[in-house]
């Protein structure tokens, strides 16, 4: 998989996990979903995403 594919997969999985935790465990988990959304928004403007840095160090290609 390429870097962008893995990034989208991780973001989607994390959103699903946070929504499941919010529904089945504690409504406060919605803030994790908000954190993910804000990170995606800031990366659209700044062109920098912390997860991309981690994935590059793990050896994923662009």
XYZ file of C-alpha atoms in Angstrom:
62
model
C 0.000 0.000 0.000
C 1.081 3.537 -0.663
C 1.418 6.199 2.019
C -1.849 8.027 1.243
C -3.804 4.766 1.157
C -2.496 3.745 4.578
C -3.194 7.227 5.953
C -6.815 7.121 4.784
C -7.212 3.610 6.169
C -5.873 4.623 9.585
C -8.067 7.745 9.722
C -11.184 5.773 8.789
C -10.484 2.996 11.282
C -9.758 5.480 14.085
C -13.013 7.345 13.403
C -14.988 4.086 13.440
C -13.315 2.984 16.682
C -13.972 6.328 18.355
C -17.635 6.282 17.317
C -18.059 2.721 18.600
C -16.424 3.672 21.908
C -18.678 6.714 22.126
C -21.789 4.659 21.477
C -21.030 1.616 23.638
C -18.734 2.939 26.376
C -18.800 6.662 27.143
C -20.170 9.675 25.206
C -16.980 11.591 26.024
C -15.169 9.555 23.334
C -16.756 11.925 20.801
C -13.849 14.257 21.595
C -11.470 11.733 20.062
C -13.477 11.961 16.839
C -13.272 15.756 17.039
C -9.481 15.511 17.505
C -9.164 13.357 14.386
C -11.322 15.764 12.374
C -9.355 18.814 13.517
C -6.083 17.096 12.640
C -7.390 16.329 9.142
C -8.514 19.945 8.724
C -5.191 21.406 9.863
C -3.264 19.043 7.607
C -5.283 20.246 4.618
C -4.104 23.808 5.253
C -0.575 23.215 6.544
C 0.253 20.211 4.298
C 1.737 18.506 7.389
C 0.303 15.490 9.177
C 1.999 13.825 12.157
C 0.869 10.364 11.006
C 2.617 10.812 7.641
C 5.879 11.416 9.498
C 5.379 8.168 11.430
C 4.422 6.203 8.307
C 7.475 7.464 6.398
C 9.723 6.312 9.250
C 8.016 2.905 9.040
C 9.025 2.698 5.381
C 5.825 3.414 3.434
C 6.329 4.924 -0.026
C 4.600 8.038 -1.289
